[in-house]
Amino acid sequence: MANHILKRNLRGVLLMGLVLGTVVPLEAAYSQGATPAKVVVAHRGASAYLPEHTLQAAAMAYAMGADFQEQDVVMTSDDQLIVWHDLTLDRNSDVRHKFPGRARDDGHFYVIDFTLEELRTLRVTEGYRLSDNGEEQQIYPERFPLWQGSFQIHTLAEQLELIQGLNRSTGRDVGIYPELKSPAFHHEHGKDIGLAVLTELKRFGYTNKDSNVYVQTFEFDELKRVKEQVQPALGIELKLVQLMGDDEDDYGWMLRPGGMQELAKFADGIGPEKGMIISADSTANNIIISTLVADAHEAGLQIHPYTFRADTGQVPAYARDFDHLLELFLVNAGVDGVFTDFPDRAVNFVKSQR
Ligand code: G3P
Ligand code: CA
């Protein structure tokens, strides 16, 4: 987070710091209504347990009771929408073995250079990186083993069919949380991912603010275009979420006075990196909470930070454990929901607070 932002938030930081030593009235923090006041968003499915963005991971997250399922969406060369996080295929597939010679000059294999038919031939696995000597190193070593099982790339439509089918068979109403990945990159390649995703959502019946969906993106220009052009053209109006990191050039203005009010003209919520709410410089005895939650709420925006992971080394040292981390954010800082790779843990935590 930029220094000036921390300075601006200092008063809020101090005030919020006082709250930490007191008992927060949980009735105020958790509503008893039909719509959970605190939502659990399964980040890339139950990605702590099964390879991310597979239908199996989506089904597992559904069974774990997540309120929303996240779908990162990218486009193929033949304009199909697939559920996939990276613009490239390198981290989670065997593309370099199946399609040698199809990498770009930068050495990476891009989704947008492949047809859906080609992508369906790939074997999907847990995330890994290649070491300097070409060894595959699993990014989260305690997770599902590399190359075990049989997993494939699937389309946005296939995931929506799964979730809507489960909603029918279970009687639940689990929402979806699609992200437009790198819209500018898609535009540069002649593809309008905003229009394509919103058109697909409309086809599946997501048409208004009461529809159980949040559409998210890191790119404000695209969020604004979706709000002002794409949705009116389609005759729909969905809830939109502006994602943000700590990059001053892209997001600095949103954090300055009036920024949240300006955002609220286009968005219904924000999705900040969690360090923008509780500083990574916090210690067990000094939890530094910014005013971002208060600022967002004052502007009428929901706030769903990312990404909560319980893997070894992923819980910040200021928290005693993963549950304490959730407590600091959901109760003390007062966020409205969390993106997590461990939806079971977050669902259990939220239930324990009711
Ligand atoms: O969309 C919320 C969170 O997923 C943002 O980070 O990189 O995992 O898409 P990323
Ligand atoms: Ca995402």
mmCIF file of N, CA, C and O and ligand atoms in Angstrom, residues 43 70 72 85 179 181 216, ligand 2:
data_model
loop_
_atom_site.group_PDB
_atom_site.id
_atom_site.type_symbol
_atom_site.label_atom_id
_atom_site.label_comp_id
_atom_site.label_asym_id
_atom_site.label_seq_id
_atom_site.Cartn_x
_atom_site.Cartn_y
_atom_site.Cartn_z
ATOM 1 N N HIS A 43 -12.620 -19.723 -3.956
ATOM 2 C CA HIS A 43 -11.638 -19.143 -4.884
ATOM 3 C C HIS A 43 -11.092 -20.221 -5.808
ATOM 4 O O HIS A 43 -10.377 -21.113 -5.386
ATOM 5 N N GLU A 70 -16.258 -18.891 -7.537
ATOM 6 C CA GLU A 70 -15.552 -17.992 -8.443
ATOM 7 C C GLU A 70 -15.180 -18.705 -9.746
ATOM 8 O O GLU A 70 -14.777 -19.873 -9.728
ATOM 9 N N ASP A 72 -12.677 -17.584 -12.872
ATOM 10 C CA ASP A 72 -11.860 -16.707 -13.712
ATOM 11 C C ASP A 72 -12.136 -17.143 -15.144
ATOM 12 O O ASP A 72 -12.225 -18.342 -15.431
ATOM 13 N N HIS A 85 -7.524 -19.480 -14.779
ATOM 14 C CA HIS A 85 -6.998 -18.254 -14.163
ATOM 15 C C HIS A 85 -5.992 -17.510 -15.029
ATOM 16 O O HIS A 85 -6.110 -16.298 -15.247
ATOM 17 N N GLU A 179 -14.890 -13.641 -13.084
ATOM 18 C CA GLU A 179 -13.944 -12.540 -13.264
ATOM 19 C C GLU A 179 -13.552 -12.420 -14.732
ATOM 20 O O GLU A 179 -13.160 -13.406 -15.364
ATOM 21 N N LYS A 181 -10.909 -11.763 -17.003
ATOM 22 C CA LYS A 181 -9.458 -11.727 -16.874
ATOM 23 C C LYS A 181 -8.861 -10.858 -17.975
ATOM 24 O O LYS A 181 -9.096 -11.076 -19.163
ATOM 25 N N GLN A 216 -16.666 -9.499 -11.620
ATOM 26 C CA GLN A 216 -15.490 -8.807 -11.092
ATOM 27 C C GLN A 216 -14.431 -8.604 -12.171
ATOM 28 O O GLN A 216 -14.301 -9.407 -13.095
HETATM 29 CA CA CA B 2 -10.003 -14.196 -9.555
#
